[in-house]
Short mmCIF file of N, CA and C in Angstrom, two decimals:
data_model
loop_
_atom_site.label_atom_id
_atom_site.label_comp_id
_atom_site.label_asym_id
_atom_site.label_seq_id
_atom_site.Cartn_x
_atom_site.Cartn_y
_atom_site.Cartn_z
N PHE A 117 -4.09 -5.59 31.99
CA PHE A 117 -2.73 -5.89 31.58
C PHE A 117 -2.23 -7.16 32.28
N VAL A 118 -1.46 -7.93 31.58
CA VAL A 118 -0.90 -9.15 32.15
C VAL A 118 0.47 -8.81 32.73
N GLN A 119 0.69 -9.26 33.94
CA GLN A 119 1.99 -9.03 34.54
C GLN A 119 2.94 -10.12 34.08
N LEU A 120 4.04 -9.73 33.47
CA LEU A 120 4.99 -10.68 32.90
C LEU A 120 5.57 -11.63 33.93
N GLU A 121 5.82 -11.13 35.15
CA GLU A 121 6.44 -12.01 36.14
C GLU A 121 5.50 -13.13 36.58
N LYS A 122 4.18 -13.00 36.35
CA LYS A 122 3.24 -14.04 36.73
C LYS A 122 2.99 -15.04 35.60
N MET A 123 3.50 -14.76 34.41
CA MET A 123 3.30 -15.66 33.28
C MET A 123 4.27 -16.83 33.36
N LYS A 124 3.82 -17.97 32.89
CA LYS A 124 4.68 -19.15 32.87
C LYS A 124 5.74 -18.96 31.79
N PRO A 125 6.94 -19.47 32.03
CA PRO A 125 8.03 -19.30 31.06
C PRO A 125 7.66 -19.78 29.65
N PHE A 126 6.93 -20.90 29.55
CA PHE A 126 6.57 -21.41 28.22
C PHE A 126 5.67 -20.41 27.48
N SER A 127 4.73 -19.78 28.21
CA SER A 127 3.85 -18.78 27.60
C SER A 127 4.65 -17.61 27.08
N LEU A 128 5.63 -17.17 27.86
CA LEU A 128 6.50 -16.07 27.41
C LEU A 128 7.27 -16.48 26.16
N PHE A 129 7.74 -17.73 26.13
CA PHE A 129 8.46 -18.23 24.97
C PHE A 129 7.57 -18.18 23.73
N LEU A 130 6.31 -18.64 23.84
CA LEU A 130 5.39 -18.65 22.71
C LEU A 130 5.13 -17.23 22.20
N ILE A 131 4.94 -16.31 23.13
CA ILE A 131 4.71 -14.92 22.73
C ILE A 131 5.93 -14.38 21.99
N CYS A 132 7.11 -14.67 22.47
CA CYS A 132 8.34 -14.19 21.82
C CYS A 132 8.50 -14.81 20.44
N VAL A 133 8.25 -16.12 20.31
CA VAL A 133 8.38 -16.80 19.02
C VAL A 133 7.37 -16.24 18.03
N ALA A 134 6.12 -16.06 18.48
CA ALA A 134 5.09 -15.51 17.61
C ALA A 134 5.48 -14.11 17.15
N GLY A 135 6.01 -13.31 18.05
CA GLY A 135 6.44 -11.96 17.69
C GLY A 135 7.55 -11.97 16.67
N VAL A 136 8.51 -12.88 16.81
CA VAL A 136 9.60 -12.99 15.85
C VAL A 136 9.08 -13.43 14.50
N SER A 137 8.14 -14.38 14.47
CA SER A 137 7.57 -14.85 13.21
C SER A 137 6.87 -13.72 12.47
N VAL A 138 6.08 -12.93 13.19
CA VAL A 138 5.40 -11.80 12.57
C VAL A 138 6.42 -10.81 12.03
N PHE A 139 7.47 -10.55 12.80
CA PHE A 139 8.51 -9.62 12.35
C PHE A 139 9.18 -10.14 11.08
N GLU A 140 9.48 -11.46 11.04
CA GLU A 140 10.13 -12.04 9.86
C GLU A 140 9.26 -11.91 8.63
N VAL A 141 7.94 -12.18 8.76
CA VAL A 141 7.02 -12.05 7.63
C VAL A 141 6.97 -10.60 7.18
N ASP A 142 6.82 -9.66 8.13
CA ASP A 142 6.79 -8.25 7.77
C ASP A 142 8.07 -7.83 7.06
N ALA A 143 9.21 -8.31 7.52
CA ALA A 143 10.48 -7.97 6.89
C ALA A 143 10.53 -8.52 5.47
N GLU A 144 10.04 -9.73 5.28
CA GLU A 144 10.06 -10.33 3.94
C GLU A 144 9.10 -9.59 3.00
N VAL A 145 7.92 -9.23 3.50
CA VAL A 145 6.96 -8.45 2.70
C VAL A 145 7.60 -7.12 2.32
N HIS A 146 8.21 -6.45 3.28
CA HIS A 146 8.85 -5.16 3.01
C HIS A 146 9.97 -5.31 1.98
N ALA A 147 10.76 -6.36 2.09
CA ALA A 147 11.86 -6.57 1.14
C ALA A 147 11.33 -6.79 -0.27
N ASP A 148 10.28 -7.60 -0.43
CA ASP A 148 9.72 -7.84 -1.76
C ASP A 148 9.00 -6.60 -2.29
N ALA A 149 8.33 -5.86 -1.41
CA ALA A 149 7.69 -4.61 -1.83
C ALA A 149 8.75 -3.62 -2.33
N ALA A 150 9.93 -3.62 -1.69
CA ALA A 150 11.03 -2.76 -2.12
C ALA A 150 11.52 -3.17 -3.51
N LEU A 151 11.53 -4.48 -3.78
CA LEU A 151 11.94 -4.95 -5.11
C LEU A 151 10.92 -4.55 -6.18
N LEU A 152 9.64 -4.55 -5.82
CA LEU A 152 8.59 -4.17 -6.77
C LEU A 152 8.52 -2.66 -7.00
N ALA A 153 8.89 -1.89 -5.99
CA ALA A 153 8.71 -0.43 -6.03
C ALA A 153 9.36 0.19 -7.26
N GLY A 154 8.58 1.03 -7.92
CA GLY A 154 9.08 1.72 -9.10
C GLY A 154 8.18 1.51 -10.29
N GLN A 155 8.70 1.88 -11.45
CA GLN A 155 7.92 1.79 -12.68
C GLN A 155 8.41 0.64 -13.54
N TRP A 156 7.44 -0.10 -14.08
CA TRP A 156 7.71 -1.26 -14.93
C TRP A 156 6.91 -1.13 -16.22
N ARG A 157 7.57 -1.33 -17.36
CA ARG A 157 6.91 -1.27 -18.67
C ARG A 157 6.57 -2.68 -19.12
N ILE A 158 5.32 -2.86 -19.58
CA ILE A 158 4.93 -4.16 -20.11
C ILE A 158 5.69 -4.43 -21.40
N ILE A 159 6.29 -5.61 -21.50
CA ILE A 159 7.01 -6.04 -22.70
C ILE A 159 6.05 -6.89 -23.53
N ASP A 160 5.66 -6.35 -24.69
CA ASP A 160 4.71 -7.06 -25.55
C ASP A 160 4.87 -6.54 -26.97
N ASP A 161 5.20 -7.43 -27.88
CA ASP A 161 5.39 -7.04 -29.29
C ASP A 161 4.14 -6.40 -29.87
N ARG A 162 2.96 -6.84 -29.44
CA ARG A 162 1.71 -6.26 -29.97
C ARG A 162 1.61 -4.78 -29.60
N LEU A 163 2.03 -4.42 -28.39
CA LEU A 163 2.01 -3.00 -27.99
C LEU A 163 3.05 -2.22 -28.78
N ASP A 164 4.24 -2.81 -28.96
CA ASP A 164 5.31 -2.14 -29.71
C ASP A 164 4.87 -1.86 -31.15
N THR A 165 4.15 -2.81 -31.77
CA THR A 165 3.71 -2.67 -33.16
C THR A 165 2.81 -1.46 -33.35
N ILE A 166 1.96 -1.18 -32.37
CA ILE A 166 1.05 -0.04 -32.51
C ILE A 166 1.57 1.22 -31.81
N GLY A 167 2.78 1.15 -31.27
CA GLY A 167 3.38 2.32 -30.63
C GLY A 167 2.83 2.63 -29.26
N ALA A 168 2.21 1.64 -28.62
CA ALA A 168 1.65 1.86 -27.29
C ALA A 168 2.64 1.42 -26.22
N MET A 169 2.55 2.05 -25.07
CA MET A 169 3.39 1.65 -23.94
C MET A 169 2.52 1.73 -22.68
N ILE A 170 2.50 0.65 -21.92
CA ILE A 170 1.76 0.61 -20.67
C ILE A 170 2.76 0.46 -19.53
N VAL A 171 2.64 1.31 -18.54
CA VAL A 171 3.56 1.33 -17.40
C VAL A 171 2.78 1.09 -16.12
N TRP A 172 3.27 0.17 -15.32
CA TRP A 172 2.73 -0.07 -13.99
C TRP A 172 3.71 0.52 -12.98
N GLU A 173 3.20 1.33 -12.07
CA GLU A 173 4.03 1.90 -11.01
C GLU A 173 3.58 1.32 -9.67
N PHE A 174 4.50 0.65 -9.00
CA PHE A 174 4.22 0.09 -7.69
C PHE A 174 4.72 1.06 -6.62
N THR A 175 3.82 1.45 -5.71
CA THR A 175 4.20 2.18 -4.51
C THR A 175 4.15 1.17 -3.36
N ALA A 176 4.18 1.64 -2.14
CA ALA A 176 4.15 0.72 -1.01
C ALA A 176 2.83 -0.05 -0.94
N THR A 177 1.73 0.56 -1.38
CA THR A 177 0.42 -0.08 -1.23
C THR A 177 -0.41 -0.07 -2.51
N GLU A 178 0.02 0.65 -3.52
CA GLU A 178 -0.80 0.79 -4.72
C GLU A 178 -0.03 0.42 -5.97
N VAL A 179 -0.79 0.01 -6.99
CA VAL A 179 -0.24 -0.13 -8.33
C VAL A 179 -1.05 0.82 -9.22
N ILE A 180 -0.33 1.70 -9.88
CA ILE A 180 -0.94 2.71 -10.75
C ILE A 180 -0.56 2.37 -12.18
N VAL A 181 -1.57 2.19 -13.02
CA VAL A 181 -1.34 1.88 -14.42
C VAL A 181 -1.44 3.18 -15.21
N ARG A 182 -0.42 3.42 -16.05
CA ARG A 182 -0.36 4.66 -16.83
C ARG A 182 -0.13 4.37 -18.31
N ASP A 183 -0.63 5.27 -19.13
CA ASP A 183 -0.26 5.28 -20.54
C ASP A 183 1.17 5.78 -20.57
N GLY A 184 2.09 4.94 -21.02
CA GLY A 184 3.51 5.29 -20.99
C GLY A 184 3.89 6.41 -21.94
N ASN A 185 3.07 6.66 -22.94
CA ASN A 185 3.38 7.75 -23.88
C ASN A 185 2.94 9.10 -23.36
N THR A 186 1.80 9.15 -22.67
CA THR A 186 1.27 10.44 -22.20
C THR A 186 1.46 10.65 -20.71
N GLY A 187 1.65 9.55 -19.96
CA GLY A 187 1.74 9.64 -18.51
C GLY A 187 0.38 9.66 -17.83
N ASP A 188 -0.70 9.62 -18.63
CA ASP A 188 -2.05 9.66 -18.06
C ASP A 188 -2.32 8.40 -17.24
N GLU A 189 -2.96 8.61 -16.10
CA GLU A 189 -3.32 7.48 -15.24
C GLU A 189 -4.53 6.76 -15.84
N VAL A 190 -4.40 5.44 -15.95
CA VAL A 190 -5.48 4.62 -16.51
C VAL A 190 -6.28 3.96 -15.38
N SER A 191 -5.58 3.49 -14.36
CA SER A 191 -6.26 2.88 -13.21
C SER A 191 -5.37 2.94 -11.98
N ARG A 192 -6.01 2.76 -10.84
CA ARG A 192 -5.31 2.77 -9.56
C ARG A 192 -5.93 1.68 -8.70
N SER A 193 -5.08 0.82 -8.15
CA SER A 193 -5.55 -0.28 -7.32
C SER A 193 -4.64 -0.47 -6.13
N ARG A 194 -5.17 -1.11 -5.11
CA ARG A 194 -4.36 -1.48 -3.95
C ARG A 194 -3.85 -2.90 -4.18
N TYR A 195 -2.68 -3.21 -3.59
CA TYR A 195 -2.18 -4.57 -3.71
C TYR A 195 -1.53 -5.01 -2.40
N THR A 196 -1.51 -6.32 -2.22
CA THR A 196 -0.78 -6.94 -1.13
C THR A 196 0.00 -8.11 -1.71
N ILE A 197 1.08 -8.47 -1.03
CA ILE A 197 1.88 -9.61 -1.48
C ILE A 197 2.08 -10.57 -0.32
N ASP A 198 2.32 -11.82 -0.68
CA ASP A 198 2.65 -12.85 0.32
C ASP A 198 3.87 -13.60 -0.20
N PRO A 199 5.07 -13.15 0.21
CA PRO A 199 6.30 -13.78 -0.28
C PRO A 199 6.59 -15.14 0.35
N LYS A 200 5.81 -15.55 1.35
CA LYS A 200 6.01 -16.87 1.96
C LYS A 200 5.47 -17.98 1.06
N LYS A 201 4.57 -17.63 0.15
CA LYS A 201 4.00 -18.61 -0.77
C LYS A 201 4.98 -18.88 -1.89
N SER A 202 4.84 -20.04 -2.50
CA SER A 202 5.70 -20.38 -3.63
C SER A 202 4.83 -20.95 -4.75
N PRO A 203 4.74 -20.21 -5.87
CA PRO A 203 5.34 -18.91 -6.13
C PRO A 203 4.70 -17.80 -5.28
N LYS A 204 5.37 -16.66 -5.23
CA LYS A 204 4.91 -15.55 -4.41
C LYS A 204 3.55 -15.05 -4.90
N TRP A 205 2.70 -14.70 -3.94
CA TRP A 205 1.34 -14.25 -4.26
C TRP A 205 1.28 -12.73 -4.33
N ILE A 206 0.40 -12.26 -5.23
CA ILE A 206 0.01 -10.85 -5.26
C ILE A 206 -1.50 -10.81 -5.41
N THR A 207 -2.13 -9.94 -4.64
CA THR A 207 -3.57 -9.73 -4.73
C THR A 207 -3.80 -8.26 -5.00
N VAL A 208 -4.50 -7.97 -6.10
CA VAL A 208 -4.78 -6.59 -6.50
C VAL A 208 -6.27 -6.35 -6.32
N GLU A 209 -6.62 -5.28 -5.60
CA GLU A 209 -8.01 -4.89 -5.41
C GLU A 209 -8.24 -3.58 -6.16
N VAL A 210 -9.13 -3.65 -7.15
CA VAL A 210 -9.38 -2.51 -8.04
C VAL A 210 -10.06 -1.39 -7.25
N ASP A 211 -9.49 -0.19 -7.36
CA ASP A 211 -10.08 1.00 -6.74
C ASP A 211 -10.75 1.88 -7.79
N ASP A 212 -9.99 2.24 -8.82
CA ASP A 212 -10.48 3.21 -9.79
C ASP A 212 -10.01 2.81 -11.17
N SER A 213 -10.95 2.38 -12.01
CA SER A 213 -10.62 1.96 -13.36
C SER A 213 -11.84 2.14 -14.25
N PRO A 214 -11.65 2.68 -15.46
CA PRO A 214 -12.80 2.84 -16.36
C PRO A 214 -13.29 1.52 -16.94
N THR A 215 -12.48 0.48 -16.87
CA THR A 215 -12.85 -0.79 -17.50
C THR A 215 -13.11 -1.91 -16.51
N GLU A 216 -12.92 -1.66 -15.22
CA GLU A 216 -13.10 -2.70 -14.21
C GLU A 216 -13.98 -2.17 -13.10
N HIS A 217 -14.56 -3.08 -12.34
CA HIS A 217 -15.44 -2.70 -11.24
C HIS A 217 -14.63 -2.49 -9.96
N ALA A 218 -14.90 -1.38 -9.27
CA ALA A 218 -14.25 -1.12 -7.99
C ALA A 218 -14.56 -2.27 -7.04
N GLY A 219 -13.55 -2.74 -6.33
CA GLY A 219 -13.71 -3.82 -5.39
C GLY A 219 -13.37 -5.19 -5.97
N ASP A 220 -13.26 -5.31 -7.30
CA ASP A 220 -12.86 -6.59 -7.89
C ASP A 220 -11.48 -6.97 -7.41
N ARG A 221 -11.26 -8.26 -7.21
CA ARG A 221 -9.96 -8.75 -6.75
C ARG A 221 -9.32 -9.57 -7.85
N ARG A 222 -8.05 -9.28 -8.11
CA ARG A 222 -7.25 -10.01 -9.09
C ARG A 222 -6.21 -10.83 -8.34
N LEU A 223 -6.35 -12.14 -8.37
CA LEU A 223 -5.43 -13.02 -7.66
C LEU A 223 -4.32 -13.43 -8.61
N GLY A 224 -3.07 -13.28 -8.18
CA GLY A 224 -1.97 -13.59 -9.07
C GLY A 224 -0.74 -14.09 -8.34
N ILE A 225 0.27 -14.39 -9.15
CA ILE A 225 1.58 -14.79 -8.67
C ILE A 225 2.61 -13.91 -9.38
N PHE A 226 3.78 -13.74 -8.76
CA PHE A 226 4.81 -12.92 -9.39
C PHE A 226 6.19 -13.44 -9.03
N ARG A 227 7.14 -13.02 -9.85
CA ARG A 227 8.55 -13.28 -9.57
C ARG A 227 9.37 -12.22 -10.30
N ILE A 228 10.56 -11.99 -9.78
CA ILE A 228 11.49 -11.08 -10.45
C ILE A 228 12.71 -11.91 -10.79
N GLN A 229 12.99 -12.00 -12.11
CA GLN A 229 14.11 -12.81 -12.59
C GLN A 229 14.86 -12.02 -13.66
N GLY A 230 16.16 -11.96 -13.50
CA GLY A 230 16.99 -11.31 -14.51
C GLY A 230 16.55 -9.89 -14.85
N GLY A 231 16.13 -9.14 -13.86
CA GLY A 231 15.71 -7.76 -14.09
C GLY A 231 14.32 -7.63 -14.68
N GLN A 232 13.60 -8.73 -14.80
CA GLN A 232 12.24 -8.71 -15.32
C GLN A 232 11.26 -9.07 -14.21
N LEU A 233 10.14 -8.36 -14.19
CA LEU A 233 9.02 -8.74 -13.35
C LEU A 233 8.12 -9.62 -14.20
N GLN A 234 7.75 -10.76 -13.67
CA GLN A 234 6.83 -11.65 -14.36
C GLN A 234 5.60 -11.83 -13.48
N LEU A 235 4.44 -11.63 -14.09
CA LEU A 235 3.18 -11.63 -13.36
C LEU A 235 2.16 -12.49 -14.10
N LYS A 236 1.54 -13.38 -13.38
CA LYS A 236 0.41 -14.13 -13.92
C LYS A 236 -0.74 -13.87 -12.98
N GLN A 237 -1.84 -13.37 -13.55
CA GLN A 237 -2.95 -12.98 -12.70
C GLN A 237 -4.26 -13.28 -13.40
N GLU A 238 -5.26 -13.67 -12.62
CA GLU A 238 -6.59 -13.90 -13.15
C GLU A 238 -7.32 -12.57 -13.17
N ILE A 239 -7.91 -12.22 -14.30
CA ILE A 239 -8.59 -10.93 -14.39
C ILE A 239 -10.08 -11.03 -14.14
N ILE A 240 -10.59 -12.24 -13.95
CA ILE A 240 -12.00 -12.42 -13.66
C ILE A 240 -12.16 -12.45 -12.14
N ASP A 241 -13.02 -11.56 -11.63
CA ASP A 241 -13.23 -11.50 -10.18
C ASP A 241 -13.76 -12.84 -9.70
N GLY A 242 -13.16 -13.36 -8.64
CA GLY A 242 -13.59 -14.62 -8.07
C GLY A 242 -12.89 -15.85 -8.65
N ALA A 243 -12.07 -15.66 -9.69
CA ALA A 243 -11.34 -16.78 -10.27
C ALA A 243 -10.24 -17.23 -9.31
N GLU A 244 -9.82 -18.48 -9.46
CA GLU A 244 -8.77 -19.00 -8.59
C GLU A 244 -7.41 -18.43 -8.96
N ARG A 245 -6.54 -18.36 -7.96
CA ARG A 245 -5.18 -17.86 -8.16
C ARG A 245 -4.40 -18.90 -8.98
N PRO A 246 -3.64 -18.45 -9.99
CA PRO A 246 -2.77 -19.40 -10.70
C PRO A 246 -1.73 -19.96 -9.73
N ASP A 247 -1.23 -21.15 -10.04
CA ASP A 247 -0.23 -21.74 -9.14
C ASP A 247 1.10 -22.01 -9.82
N GLN A 248 1.20 -21.65 -11.12
CA GLN A 248 2.47 -21.83 -11.82
C GLN A 248 2.57 -20.83 -12.97
N PHE A 249 3.78 -20.64 -13.45
CA PHE A 249 4.04 -19.67 -14.51
C PHE A 249 4.00 -20.31 -15.89
N ASP A 250 2.89 -20.95 -16.23
CA ASP A 250 2.74 -21.42 -17.60
C ASP A 250 2.27 -20.24 -18.45
N GLU A 251 2.50 -20.30 -19.75
CA GLU A 251 2.10 -19.20 -20.63
C GLU A 251 0.59 -19.12 -20.70
N PRO A 252 0.00 -17.96 -20.88
CA PRO A 252 0.68 -16.67 -20.99
C PRO A 252 0.83 -16.01 -19.62
N PHE A 253 1.87 -15.22 -19.48
CA PHE A 253 2.00 -14.35 -18.32
C PHE A 253 2.61 -13.04 -18.80
N ILE A 254 2.47 -12.00 -18.00
CA ILE A 254 2.91 -10.66 -18.38
C ILE A 254 4.36 -10.47 -17.97
N ARG A 255 5.15 -9.93 -18.89
CA ARG A 255 6.55 -9.60 -18.60
C ARG A 255 6.70 -8.08 -18.54
N PHE A 256 7.50 -7.63 -17.59
CA PHE A 256 7.74 -6.20 -17.41
C PHE A 256 9.25 -5.95 -17.37
N GLN A 257 9.64 -4.80 -17.89
CA GLN A 257 11.02 -4.33 -17.79
C GLN A 257 11.02 -3.11 -16.87
N ARG A 258 11.98 -3.07 -15.94
CA ARG A 258 12.05 -1.93 -15.01
C ARG A 258 12.44 -0.66 -15.74
N LEU A 259 11.68 0.41 -15.47
CA LEU A 259 12.02 1.72 -15.99
C LEU A 259 12.72 2.57 -14.94
N SER A 260 12.18 2.52 -13.71
CA SER A 260 12.80 3.28 -12.62
C SER A 260 12.50 2.58 -11.31
N LYS A 261 13.34 2.84 -10.33
CA LYS A 261 13.16 2.23 -9.02
C LYS A 261 12.94 3.33 -8.01
N ASN A 262 11.84 3.19 -7.24
CA ASN A 262 11.59 4.12 -6.14
C ASN A 262 12.58 3.83 -5.03
N GLN A 263 12.97 4.85 -4.31
CA GLN A 263 13.94 4.66 -3.23
C GLN A 263 13.35 3.95 -2.04
N SER A 264 12.06 4.17 -1.78
CA SER A 264 11.40 3.46 -0.68
C SER A 264 10.03 3.03 -1.16
N PRO A 265 9.62 1.79 -0.82
CA PRO A 265 8.35 1.28 -1.33
C PRO A 265 7.16 2.00 -0.71
#
């Protein structure tokens, strides 16, 4: 253990600043995760035409994709966000999906505007993360909000 009274004042300052920076990032991640928390329905005329509904549910660490008509789970993945990036980053790691390989990583960006979640993500494992919201990107409408992410 390091004795604080023997540390130089500048070293103590650096430790305090680093601790505050980590806290600020964690607070920002938590705030954005709270905004994502809940159920979001994909807005797509093609789905509406065939009577299909796809719902993504964000928890604190997972995104669960469900058939919105039956409630059946289609896939489950872990996600992380980096709100310090502009646009904000989201990384999805596939856990359980009948159409994707476990461990695949989906690099994307997201924003919430006017009550809509907008997501642009590469679905090919190893592809580069998009850096802007040019078309096409996925639009979601909030169905419900979880009280805690």
